[in-house]
């Protein structure tokens, strides 16, 4: 208490030291290239911001502030005590990702605000203008009369033109983020929607509203408020509060990405840039390609449960490890190895056992077998969202894996709720956010990398915690067999993937399986390895489909890298098609992936991203003549020819199809 008082007095003296407080204010924060301007104003004691690009308004005057439970709201009767500005330009190196180097360049202003009356509470609004967007957050220091708060609501508005079209999935639903996207005018949004929320504005620019560095707070969804403005709707806890926090506290960054066109949006790196660098080396972190005892369960060949068709037996796992070795795939996921999968396993969530294997699975034996063959096992923890049960076992479970040389874990939260101490909480509430963070930090302690299913959405924290290799957090291929449409993969790069990598479980070749018939062609399955970034990429089908059925097509899955040096998006329209080129990390080879929706699409690709005076062997995997996602899914043409940067590639994508190209430098 005493310490807080001393610190507060010093801060207060600094804050009020030099300048006279201001009651009305208008300021501008231009981006480094001056095309984007964030305007800030203090009017009648309240703060507003707006955003312009090339002089055109993108976000009209939007109100800022926080409503508190048991205390006066934090937005009224404000005066501006001081401002501070700075410019920043740094290029940092990623451990893994879509680019090796990322530039972080912005102008910043901090508005130090104080209430003129009442408790005279202080807080800061910090804004950053980048060449590709604007971000801001609330920062609240501890004060003698104000040391903790209960957030009742954040009133943060994003007052974009409601005639813009938004690509959205609903919030507060039992399947979390696993929904198909809808496109509709903003004024038609009746319920809260998740972020990133991508918007086609009437003036032609693209926006995506999201958040960065989400810690210890409810995640932000968006809804129309009484002013007909999009506004933050923070995921509530079961008691209705949005967050309980001790001061000092910074909210997550509120982010508005801005692009001239859809394809430019796909390489916006603000979300990573708004996170801190890691505190440790994390030199043990390594991207991974892995197969799994997995799709066999989806098509009914194996079961997660024990019994005659139990998938995760010692024998099957060794067979899959042998296949990994033969196929040159470095990792293997094993689901259903532990006690708790019998009967209705969703009901067994409260008692799932993450320590003890089923009787027909010898964890030590299997782990040793894998280790001798240099195959990385990916462990699996299906919590069903019962986080008390998981947290009671989490440390022992991670330690057990680490002791057995298992460095990758796929935790899952496939329940409609997070269940904690008998309460039902949203996965995306403060309770969920805190749990995912505890798991991630504990995993780091044991040098374990995570692929989180049913996760909290990405907010770029993998910059700080690079052992967070990937997440699911959107509708993935497990929904094939009726609930996944060809257009989905042409929407994700402009929406969900702006928040980070995704484990889409690509590479299913058994596309005509009667249990799970897929709405895709074989070539499109290859394209995903380039179009959908993930720090852990799955080769999701059973080995025999790679070895016996489609060995030539499998070669691409074998060759394609997981981590990239550079990413160059080539073509795209949301919901229609998307083509991207990426250079393999620390290599001179390039890869191109393209996907289309239900319609066929022909593209002519310029190769001017290649080195001059250099010849590349192009290995092209494209839809065969008459290929179609419904009738003729297996038709694939594989061809090889030499190309240079002056050449172009003419490629036809079948309805629901796609293509993949490897450009190997000769
Ligand atoms: C849902 C996950 O997304 C899937 O990958 C997993 O196999 C099941 N839950 C079972 O844990
Ligand atoms: Ca899932």
XYZ file of C-alpha atoms and ligand atoms in Angstrom:
678
model
C 0.000 0.000 0.000
C 2.752 2.343 1.068
C 4.752 1.457 -2.034
C 1.766 2.156 -4.264
C 1.290 5.547 -2.593
C 4.933 6.523 -3.139
C 4.923 5.346 -6.746
C 1.626 7.043 -7.368
C 2.873 10.359 -5.951
C 5.899 10.226 -8.235
C 3.787 9.320 -11.253
C 1.328 12.069 -10.351
C 4.095 14.642 -10.044
C 5.527 13.597 -13.436
C 2.120 13.582 -15.055
C 1.006 16.980 -13.872
C 4.541 18.367 -13.711
C 4.901 20.368 -16.845
C 1.714 21.068 -18.670
C -1.675 22.459 -17.800
C -4.524 19.921 -18.030
C -6.699 20.319 -21.154
C -10.478 19.985 -21.226
C -10.989 19.945 -25.014
C -8.501 18.325 -27.358
C -8.124 17.353 -31.008
C -5.086 15.389 -32.097
C -3.925 13.399 -35.103
C -1.717 10.345 -35.310
C -0.614 9.684 -38.899
C 0.845 6.336 -39.990
C 4.519 6.347 -41.078
C 3.489 6.677 -44.757
C 0.802 9.252 -43.854
C -1.958 7.359 -45.686
C -3.746 6.352 -42.489
C -4.649 8.930 -39.870
C -6.145 8.217 -36.473
C -7.870 11.320 -35.095
C -8.384 11.690 -31.352
C -10.650 14.052 -29.515
C -11.749 14.970 -26.017
C -15.236 16.514 -26.061
C -17.283 17.346 -22.991
C -15.062 15.159 -20.865
C -15.278 12.062 -23.100
C -12.792 10.541 -25.533
C -13.421 9.580 -29.169
C -11.283 8.320 -32.039
C -11.807 8.041 -35.782
C -9.771 6.495 -38.602
C -9.159 7.773 -42.134
C -7.284 6.382 -45.112
C -6.309 8.620 -48.034
C -8.682 11.197 -46.548
C -11.672 8.849 -46.577
C -13.343 8.062 -43.290
C -13.243 4.365 -42.299
C -14.218 4.631 -38.645
C -16.378 7.569 -37.604
C -16.131 9.173 -34.158
C -16.149 6.207 -31.793
C -16.593 6.404 -28.070
C -14.071 4.881 -25.655
C -14.397 3.831 -22.038
C -15.103 1.102 -19.519
C -18.121 0.481 -17.312
C -17.247 -0.892 -13.899
C -19.207 -2.987 -11.463
C -19.463 -1.325 -8.045
C -17.717 1.854 -9.183
C -18.314 4.873 -11.379
C -17.775 4.278 -15.126
C -14.352 5.167 -16.441
C -15.069 7.580 -19.281
C -16.842 10.652 -17.913
C -15.562 14.043 -16.854
C -12.073 13.512 -18.240
C -9.268 15.947 -18.794
C -6.099 15.408 -20.736
C -3.129 15.772 -18.468
C -0.325 15.012 -20.847
C 0.444 13.420 -24.202
C 3.538 11.537 -25.277
C 4.440 10.564 -28.808
C 7.079 8.319 -30.284
C 7.995 6.535 -33.516
C 9.204 2.978 -33.707
C 10.849 0.949 -36.474
C 12.353 -2.459 -35.839
C 12.680 -5.688 -37.806
C 12.552 -8.865 -35.750
C 13.224 -12.505 -36.524
C 10.556 -15.146 -35.965
C 11.328 -18.611 -34.573
C 9.000 -20.056 -37.203
C 6.104 -18.685 -39.183
C 4.994 -17.159 -42.462
C 7.997 -14.800 -42.657
C 11.479 -15.009 -41.239
C 11.683 -11.245 -40.683
C 8.825 -8.937 -39.749
C 8.960 -5.162 -39.746
C 7.242 -3.403 -36.851
C 6.892 0.258 -37.767
C 4.428 2.695 -36.252
C 3.807 6.112 -34.713
C 2.425 6.210 -31.198
C 0.612 8.624 -28.941
C -0.318 8.101 -25.314
C -3.130 10.219 -23.881
C -2.791 10.463 -20.103
C -6.273 11.158 -18.769
C -7.653 12.032 -15.371
C -11.146 12.493 -14.020
C -11.789 16.102 -13.095
C -13.989 15.147 -10.142
C -14.832 12.216 -7.890
C -11.870 9.984 -7.156
C -9.848 11.711 -9.883
C -8.865 8.330 -11.282
C -6.207 8.164 -13.965
C -5.808 6.016 -17.037
C -3.969 6.107 -20.331
C -5.149 5.494 -23.873
C -2.264 4.398 -26.074
C -2.744 4.521 -29.848
C -0.512 3.224 -32.620
C -0.834 4.027 -36.337
C 0.784 1.532 -38.687
C 0.829 1.714 -42.487
C -1.709 -1.118 -42.384
C -3.955 -0.202 -39.500
C -4.585 1.326 -36.091
C -4.450 -0.180 -32.612
C -5.153 1.131 -29.136
C -5.519 -0.079 -25.589
C -6.467 1.099 -22.109
C -3.738 1.158 -19.468
C -4.762 1.637 -15.854
C -2.136 2.230 -13.151
C -2.707 1.308 -9.491
C -3.912 4.245 -7.426
C -4.390 4.582 -3.673
C -8.191 4.592 -4.040
C -8.286 2.313 -7.044
C -6.382 -0.955 -7.022
C -8.689 -3.511 -8.547
C -11.685 -3.390 -10.795
C -14.537 -5.473 -12.056
C -15.247 -4.776 -15.711
C -18.987 -4.608 -16.294
C -18.562 -3.699 -19.949
C -16.157 -2.118 -22.341
C -17.942 0.498 -24.395
C -15.259 0.659 -27.092
C -16.923 1.462 -30.406
C -15.799 0.694 -33.953
C -18.142 3.016 -35.789
C -17.656 1.719 -39.331
C -20.187 2.336 -42.096
C -22.912 -0.223 -41.387
C -23.502 -0.676 -45.126
C -20.171 -2.490 -45.263
C -20.345 -6.274 -45.700
C -18.974 -8.353 -42.840
C -17.739 -11.966 -42.954
C -18.858 -13.380 -39.642
C -19.316 -16.402 -37.397
C -21.631 -16.249 -34.359
C -20.304 -15.905 -30.798
C -21.575 -17.716 -27.661
C -22.405 -20.955 -29.494
C -21.801 -24.555 -28.326
C -19.352 -25.324 -31.122
C -17.177 -22.335 -30.196
C -15.520 -21.008 -33.404
C -16.421 -24.031 -35.546
C -18.995 -22.445 -37.845
C -19.396 -21.596 -41.500
C -18.940 -17.950 -42.348
C -21.796 -15.737 -43.444
C -21.547 -12.496 -45.400
C -24.063 -9.764 -44.683
C -24.310 -5.990 -44.264
C -23.248 -4.891 -40.816
C -26.679 -3.408 -40.115
C -28.126 -6.925 -40.326
C -25.953 -8.307 -37.503
C -28.442 -9.325 -34.852
C -26.120 -11.131 -32.467
C -22.548 -10.928 -31.279
C -19.924 -12.186 -33.695
C -16.346 -13.295 -33.214
C -13.222 -11.518 -34.345
C -11.313 -11.235 -36.632
C -14.326 -9.595 -38.237
C -13.430 -8.762 -41.833
C -15.397 -5.984 -43.504
C -15.650 -4.880 -47.131
C -16.267 -1.143 -46.815
C -18.474 0.789 -49.274
C -15.436 2.930 -50.205
C -13.485 -0.144 -51.307
C -11.004 -0.690 -48.477
C -10.885 -3.869 -46.434
C -10.959 -3.778 -42.640
C -10.531 -6.489 -40.091
C -11.299 -5.813 -36.441
C -9.529 -8.043 -33.961
C -7.491 -7.925 -30.751
C -3.857 -8.615 -29.843
C -2.191 -9.847 -26.645
C -5.269 -11.223 -24.904
C -4.287 -12.084 -21.326
C -6.351 -12.269 -18.135
C -9.498 -10.766 -19.717
C -12.609 -11.895 -21.550
C -12.152 -12.116 -25.304
C -13.744 -9.420 -27.436
C -16.750 -10.212 -29.595
C -18.557 -7.472 -31.533
C -22.174 -6.419 -31.690
C -24.232 -3.429 -32.787
C -24.967 -1.100 -29.867
C -27.807 1.365 -29.299
C -25.945 3.972 -31.406
C -25.985 1.502 -34.354
C -22.216 1.279 -34.036
C -20.221 -1.929 -33.852
C -18.936 -2.143 -30.298
C -16.893 -4.444 -28.091
C -18.910 -7.108 -26.331
C -16.497 -8.749 -23.910
C -17.295 -12.417 -23.237
C -18.930 -12.535 -19.799
C -18.215 -14.819 -16.864
C -21.079 -16.863 -15.423
C -21.822 -14.067 -12.916
C -22.176 -11.549 -15.740
C -18.935 -9.648 -15.041
C -16.520 -9.357 -17.947
C -13.255 -9.500 -15.976
C -11.808 -9.195 -12.489
C -8.417 -7.516 -12.581
C -5.810 -6.126 -10.221
C -4.060 -2.908 -11.214
C -1.818 -2.170 -13.040
C -3.672 -3.614 -15.982
C -3.510 -3.120 -19.742
C -6.423 -4.335 -21.828
C -5.632 -6.329 -24.972
C -4.930 -4.145 -28.004
C -8.010 -3.283 -30.002
C -6.920 -3.606 -33.622
C -8.315 -2.320 -36.913
C -6.392 -3.771 -39.849
C -6.748 -1.749 -43.060
C -5.951 -2.842 -46.622
C -6.540 -1.538 -50.122
C -7.711 -4.953 -51.300
C -8.399 -8.430 -49.896
C -5.063 -9.953 -50.859
C -3.107 -7.210 -49.095
C -5.046 -7.917 -45.898
C -3.718 -11.495 -45.753
C -0.177 -10.410 -44.845
C -1.103 -7.901 -42.157
C 1.336 -8.584 -39.271
C -0.040 -6.101 -36.704
C -1.301 -8.845 -34.410
C 2.173 -10.351 -33.947
C 3.797 -6.916 -33.817
C 1.564 -5.865 -30.920
C 2.908 -8.712 -28.782
C 6.140 -8.754 -26.799
C 9.251 -10.693 -27.792
C 9.801 -13.935 -25.855
C 11.562 -13.743 -22.511
C 13.529 -16.962 -23.068
C 15.428 -18.424 -25.986
C 12.858 -21.117 -26.879
C 15.586 -22.712 -29.002
C 13.971 -26.119 -28.426
C 10.905 -25.114 -30.452
C 10.561 -26.823 -33.835
C 7.729 -26.875 -36.409
C 6.475 -30.360 -37.227
C 4.700 -32.355 -39.898
C 2.829 -35.290 -38.432
C 0.495 -38.163 -39.253
C -2.039 -39.452 -36.754
C -4.024 -42.308 -35.385
C -6.909 -40.043 -36.120
C -8.847 -40.043 -39.441
C -9.292 -43.809 -39.052
C -11.590 -42.934 -36.140
C -13.558 -40.421 -38.194
C -14.298 -42.973 -40.919
C -15.137 -45.694 -38.406
C -12.150 -47.940 -39.063
C -10.825 -47.491 -35.511
C -12.403 -46.229 -32.307
C -11.095 -43.902 -29.611
C -12.686 -46.278 -27.104
C -11.093 -49.539 -26.046
C -12.362 -52.718 -27.682
C -11.860 -54.670 -30.876
C -11.316 -51.638 -33.073
C -9.350 -49.569 -30.559
C -7.014 -47.334 -32.569
C -4.349 -46.340 -30.062
C -2.957 -49.784 -29.311
C 0.751 -50.501 -28.963
C 0.647 -52.531 -32.169
C -1.133 -49.925 -34.304
C 1.047 -47.147 -32.977
C 4.195 -49.043 -33.895
C 2.768 -49.676 -37.370
C 2.106 -45.969 -37.802
C 5.608 -45.137 -36.513
C 7.062 -47.516 -39.127
C 4.953 -45.750 -41.769
C 6.240 -42.339 -40.614
C 9.762 -43.632 -41.063
C 9.050 -45.016 -44.542
C 7.201 -41.893 -45.665
C 9.634 -39.406 -44.154
C 7.057 -37.772 -41.858
C 8.643 -36.648 -38.605
C 5.728 -36.900 -36.178
C 2.779 -39.040 -35.091
C -0.324 -38.010 -33.130
C -1.923 -40.727 -30.986
C -5.516 -40.110 -29.885
C -7.484 -42.350 -27.538
C -4.462 -43.784 -25.671
C -5.602 -42.829 -22.179
C -8.404 -43.893 -19.851
C -11.675 -42.074 -20.292
C -12.711 -42.699 -23.875
C -15.226 -45.466 -23.277
C -18.960 -45.094 -23.616
C -20.041 -41.522 -24.158
C -16.644 -39.911 -23.701
C -18.138 -36.421 -23.698
C -19.821 -37.451 -20.422
C -16.539 -38.750 -19.025
C -14.899 -35.327 -19.065
C -14.957 -34.865 -15.271
C -12.947 -38.051 -14.761
C -10.705 -38.351 -17.839
C -7.329 -39.718 -16.857
C -4.338 -38.103 -18.563
C -1.708 -40.139 -16.762
C -2.640 -43.791 -17.221
C -2.849 -45.556 -20.576
C -5.496 -48.042 -21.673
C -4.397 -51.664 -21.023
C -3.541 -52.311 -24.679
C -1.295 -49.247 -24.955
C 2.191 -49.310 -23.467
C 3.232 -45.660 -23.408
C 6.870 -46.263 -22.434
C 7.348 -48.982 -25.046
C 5.756 -46.929 -27.808
C 7.685 -43.790 -26.839
C 10.972 -45.654 -26.914
C 10.113 -47.226 -30.272
C 9.351 -43.782 -31.710
C 12.445 -42.192 -30.211
C 14.739 -44.863 -31.666
C 13.261 -44.142 -35.103
C 13.477 -40.341 -34.722
C 9.716 -40.003 -34.865
C 8.231 -37.316 -32.573
C 5.082 -38.453 -30.815
C 2.295 -35.911 -30.439
C 0.466 -36.673 -27.191
C -3.220 -35.962 -26.785
C -5.343 -34.647 -23.907
C -9.085 -34.425 -24.532
C -10.366 -32.417 -21.576
C -13.954 -31.996 -22.826
C -13.609 -28.550 -21.217
C -13.418 -29.913 -17.640
C -10.522 -27.747 -16.680
C -10.454 -28.570 -12.946
C -9.900 -32.206 -13.815
C -7.225 -31.278 -16.338
C -5.430 -28.797 -14.116
C -5.261 -31.387 -11.316
C -3.285 -33.655 -13.641
C -1.687 -31.204 -16.059
C 1.760 -30.928 -14.538
C 2.135 -34.655 -13.961
C 0.813 -35.345 -17.465
C 3.276 -32.946 -19.133
C 6.101 -34.279 -17.001
C 5.217 -37.825 -17.969
C 5.358 -36.905 -21.638
C 8.631 -34.996 -21.196
C 10.161 -37.966 -19.330
C 9.255 -40.118 -22.317
C 10.764 -37.721 -24.884
C 7.339 -36.550 -26.026
C 7.608 -32.854 -26.885
C 4.307 -32.137 -28.616
C 0.796 -32.233 -27.168
C -2.610 -31.670 -28.734
C -4.982 -30.595 -25.949
C -8.677 -30.452 -26.827
C -11.683 -28.790 -25.177
C -14.560 -30.382 -27.080
C -17.349 -29.417 -24.705
C -19.983 -26.762 -25.147
C -18.569 -25.109 -22.003
C -15.532 -24.807 -19.832
C -16.615 -26.470 -16.588
C -14.905 -25.075 -13.537
C -15.897 -25.701 -9.920
C -19.353 -26.707 -11.054
C -19.839 -23.520 -13.067
C -20.281 -23.340 -16.829
C -18.072 -20.714 -18.385
C -17.466 -19.781 -21.997
C -14.212 -21.047 -23.489
C -13.601 -17.421 -24.458
C -14.222 -15.854 -21.057
C -11.540 -14.659 -18.665
C -11.653 -18.088 -16.971
C -10.897 -19.791 -20.291
C -8.200 -17.295 -21.263
C -6.463 -17.846 -17.908
C -6.622 -21.620 -18.260
C -5.199 -21.722 -21.801
C -2.377 -19.479 -20.588
C -1.583 -21.679 -17.563
C -1.441 -24.720 -19.842
C 0.823 -22.939 -22.322
C 3.254 -21.720 -19.671
C 3.369 -25.094 -17.957
C 3.990 -26.763 -21.312
C 6.887 -24.335 -21.889
C 8.358 -25.356 -18.540
C 8.544 -28.950 -19.812
C 9.680 -27.883 -23.308
C 6.397 -29.029 -24.778
C 4.883 -27.515 -27.922
C 1.113 -27.245 -28.291
C -1.482 -27.703 -31.039
C -4.619 -26.554 -29.203
C -8.022 -27.693 -30.433
C -11.127 -25.830 -29.310
C -8.700 -23.076 -28.280
C -8.991 -19.442 -27.405
C -8.620 -17.511 -30.656
C -5.170 -16.360 -31.709
C -4.102 -12.892 -30.598
C -0.435 -13.166 -31.553
C 0.815 -14.456 -28.195
C 2.864 -17.067 -30.061
C 5.394 -14.271 -30.554
C 5.929 -14.315 -26.778
C 5.242 -18.038 -26.360
C 6.649 -19.676 -29.508
C 5.785 -23.156 -28.169
C 2.180 -22.362 -29.159
C 2.674 -23.904 -32.587
C -0.882 -23.826 -33.882
C -4.541 -23.983 -33.022
C -7.761 -25.198 -34.498
C -10.320 -22.490 -33.640
C -12.401 -22.615 -36.826
C -14.328 -25.228 -38.729
C -11.737 -27.744 -39.953
C -11.735 -30.905 -42.015
C -13.328 -32.960 -39.237
C -16.578 -31.343 -40.509
C -16.149 -32.860 -43.984
C -18.869 -35.284 -44.973
C -21.580 -32.668 -45.348
C -20.865 -29.618 -43.224
C -17.843 -28.147 -44.987
C -18.194 -26.329 -48.287
C -15.578 -25.634 -50.960
C -15.799 -21.875 -50.366
C -14.704 -22.231 -46.708
C -11.020 -22.522 -47.628
C -11.317 -19.362 -49.738
C -12.710 -17.399 -46.761
C -10.278 -18.483 -44.019
C -7.187 -16.615 -45.373
C -9.092 -13.312 -45.143
C -10.704 -13.974 -41.752
C -9.634 -16.626 -39.238
C -6.062 -16.906 -40.510
C -5.427 -13.216 -39.752
C -5.304 -14.337 -36.115
C -2.548 -16.955 -36.642
C -1.935 -20.491 -37.886
C -4.580 -23.181 -38.020
C -4.473 -26.968 -37.747
C -6.857 -27.709 -40.616
C -5.852 -31.411 -40.693
C -5.046 -31.356 -44.400
C -3.971 -34.122 -46.743
C -6.966 -36.485 -46.790
C -6.717 -38.575 -49.980
C -9.600 -40.961 -49.186
C -12.004 -38.302 -50.425
C -14.687 -40.686 -51.688
C -15.056 -42.603 -48.414
C -18.737 -43.433 -47.920
C -18.716 -42.518 -44.213
C -17.103 -39.106 -44.812
C -17.348 -38.112 -48.415
C -15.424 -34.891 -48.865
C -16.238 -31.777 -50.869
C -12.740 -31.398 -52.299
C -10.387 -32.660 -54.966
C -7.055 -34.336 -54.254
C -5.127 -31.318 -55.595
C -6.953 -29.022 -53.202
C -5.790 -31.203 -50.296
C -2.221 -30.451 -51.396
C -2.911 -26.734 -51.835
C -3.869 -26.409 -48.150
C -0.248 -26.947 -47.041
C 0.551 -23.596 -48.647
C -2.726 -21.690 -48.319
C -3.316 -22.525 -44.624
C -0.300 -21.754 -42.484
C 0.255 -23.885 -39.382
C 3.366 -24.349 -37.233
C 2.346 -28.015 -37.021
C 0.958 -29.457 -40.248
C -0.904 -32.719 -40.264
C -0.794 -35.327 -43.002
C -4.159 -36.445 -41.801
C -4.946 -39.601 -43.772
C -3.967 -43.189 -43.084
C -0.542 -44.260 -44.404
C -1.894 -46.714 -46.972
C -3.568 -43.864 -48.871
C -0.176 -42.223 -49.202
C 1.848 -45.336 -49.956
C -0.467 -47.394 -52.104
C -3.205 -45.162 -53.465
C -1.609 -41.782 -54.289
C 2.180 -42.051 -53.884
C 2.942 -39.432 -56.560
C 0.627 -36.874 -55.006
C 2.035 -37.672 -51.559
C 5.439 -36.472 -52.740
C 4.200 -32.884 -52.395
C 3.122 -33.475 -48.771
C 6.564 -34.910 -48.119
C 8.423 -32.036 -49.763
C 6.421 -29.025 -48.580
C 7.947 -27.121 -45.628
C 6.019 -26.128 -42.505
C 7.834 -22.845 -41.814
C 8.520 -20.097 -44.346
C 11.096 -17.495 -45.254
C 8.714 -15.199 -47.135
C 5.061 -15.117 -48.107
C 3.840 -13.437 -51.298
C 0.077 -13.487 -51.757
C -0.736 -13.543 -55.471
C -4.485 -13.472 -56.077
C -7.673 -13.626 -54.105
C -11.277 -12.623 -53.618
C -12.972 -13.538 -50.336
C -15.145 -16.601 -50.778
C -14.047 -17.134 -54.383
C -10.374 -18.056 -54.747
C -6.975 -17.538 -53.127
C -3.447 -18.125 -54.416
C -0.269 -17.625 -52.382
C 3.465 -18.248 -52.951
C 5.833 -18.980 -50.085
C 9.574 -19.509 -49.913
C 10.693 -22.377 -47.649
C 12.498 -21.218 -44.498
C 16.267 -21.115 -45.098
C 15.889 -22.538 -48.617
C 15.775 -21.096 -52.149
C 12.713 -23.146 -53.106
C 9.228 -21.735 -53.534
C 5.797 -23.302 -53.215
C 2.472 -22.068 -54.543
C -0.975 -23.101 -53.356
C -4.321 -22.157 -54.871
C -7.892 -22.947 -53.876
C -11.255 -22.127 -55.408
C -14.881 -22.281 -54.266
C -17.702 -24.285 -55.929
C -16.817 -22.675 -59.264
C -13.950 -23.557 -61.560
C -11.339 -20.832 -61.834
C -8.423 -20.314 -64.200
C -5.377 -18.317 -63.084
C -2.316 -17.037 -64.911
C 0.505 -16.639 -62.405
C 3.375 -14.273 -62.758
C 6.573 -15.736 -61.256
C 8.442 -12.479 -60.725
C 9.070 -13.300 -57.073
C 11.730 -15.805 -58.256
C 15.421 -14.888 -58.483
C 16.597 -13.419 -61.813
C 18.672 -15.577 -64.167
C 17.750 -18.713 -62.267
C 16.073 -21.873 -63.465
C 13.610 -23.749 -61.289
C 12.099 -27.184 -61.722
C 8.339 -26.654 -61.418
C 6.480 -29.713 -60.104
C 2.820 -28.971 -60.720
C -0.046 -30.832 -59.042
C -3.321 -29.678 -60.564
C -6.897 -30.829 -61.032
C -7.198 -33.293 -63.900
C -9.541 -32.724 -66.791
C -13.159 -33.038 -65.619
C -12.135 -33.000 -61.961
C -14.945 -31.870 -59.675
C -15.412 -31.808 -55.906
C -18.511 -33.981 -56.181
C -18.169 -36.311 -59.129
C -14.542 -36.625 -60.084
C -12.486 -35.848 -56.999
C -9.512 -38.075 -57.690
C -8.569 -36.677 -61.096
C -5.132 -35.126 -60.721
C -2.478 -34.195 -63.264
C 1.124 -34.105 -62.109
C 3.683 -32.586 -64.454
C 7.153 -31.151 -64.305
C 8.907 -28.462 -66.339
C 11.612 -25.843 -66.105
C 10.631 -22.210 -65.465
C 12.257 -18.851 -64.715
C 10.926 -15.576 -63.353
C 9.895 -14.344 -66.812
C 7.602 -17.355 -67.291
C 4.068 -17.690 -66.122
C 1.904 -20.613 -65.071
C -1.544 -21.090 -66.507
C -3.580 -23.272 -64.168
C -7.195 -24.416 -64.132
C -8.858 -25.186 -60.822
C -11.849 -27.507 -61.005
C -15.093 -26.654 -59.171
C -14.148 -27.115 -55.485
C -10.551 -27.784 -56.502
C -7.100 -26.313 -56.238
C -3.441 -26.811 -57.065
C 0.030 -26.965 -55.571
C 3.391 -26.193 -57.153
C 6.903 -26.805 -55.954
C 9.566 -24.602 -57.565
C 12.909 -26.199 -56.873
C 15.946 -24.055 -57.602
C 18.296 -25.861 -59.973
C -12.180 -32.390 -31.590
C -10.862 -32.145 -32.247
O -10.929 -31.037 -33.118
C -10.449 -33.396 -32.984
O -9.263 -33.175 -33.706
C -10.307 -34.522 -31.978
O -10.020 -35.707 -32.686
C -11.606 -34.719 -31.201
N -12.059 -33.486 -30.643
C -11.429 -35.723 -30.077
O -10.557 -35.219 -29.109
Ca -12.636 -29.299 -33.148
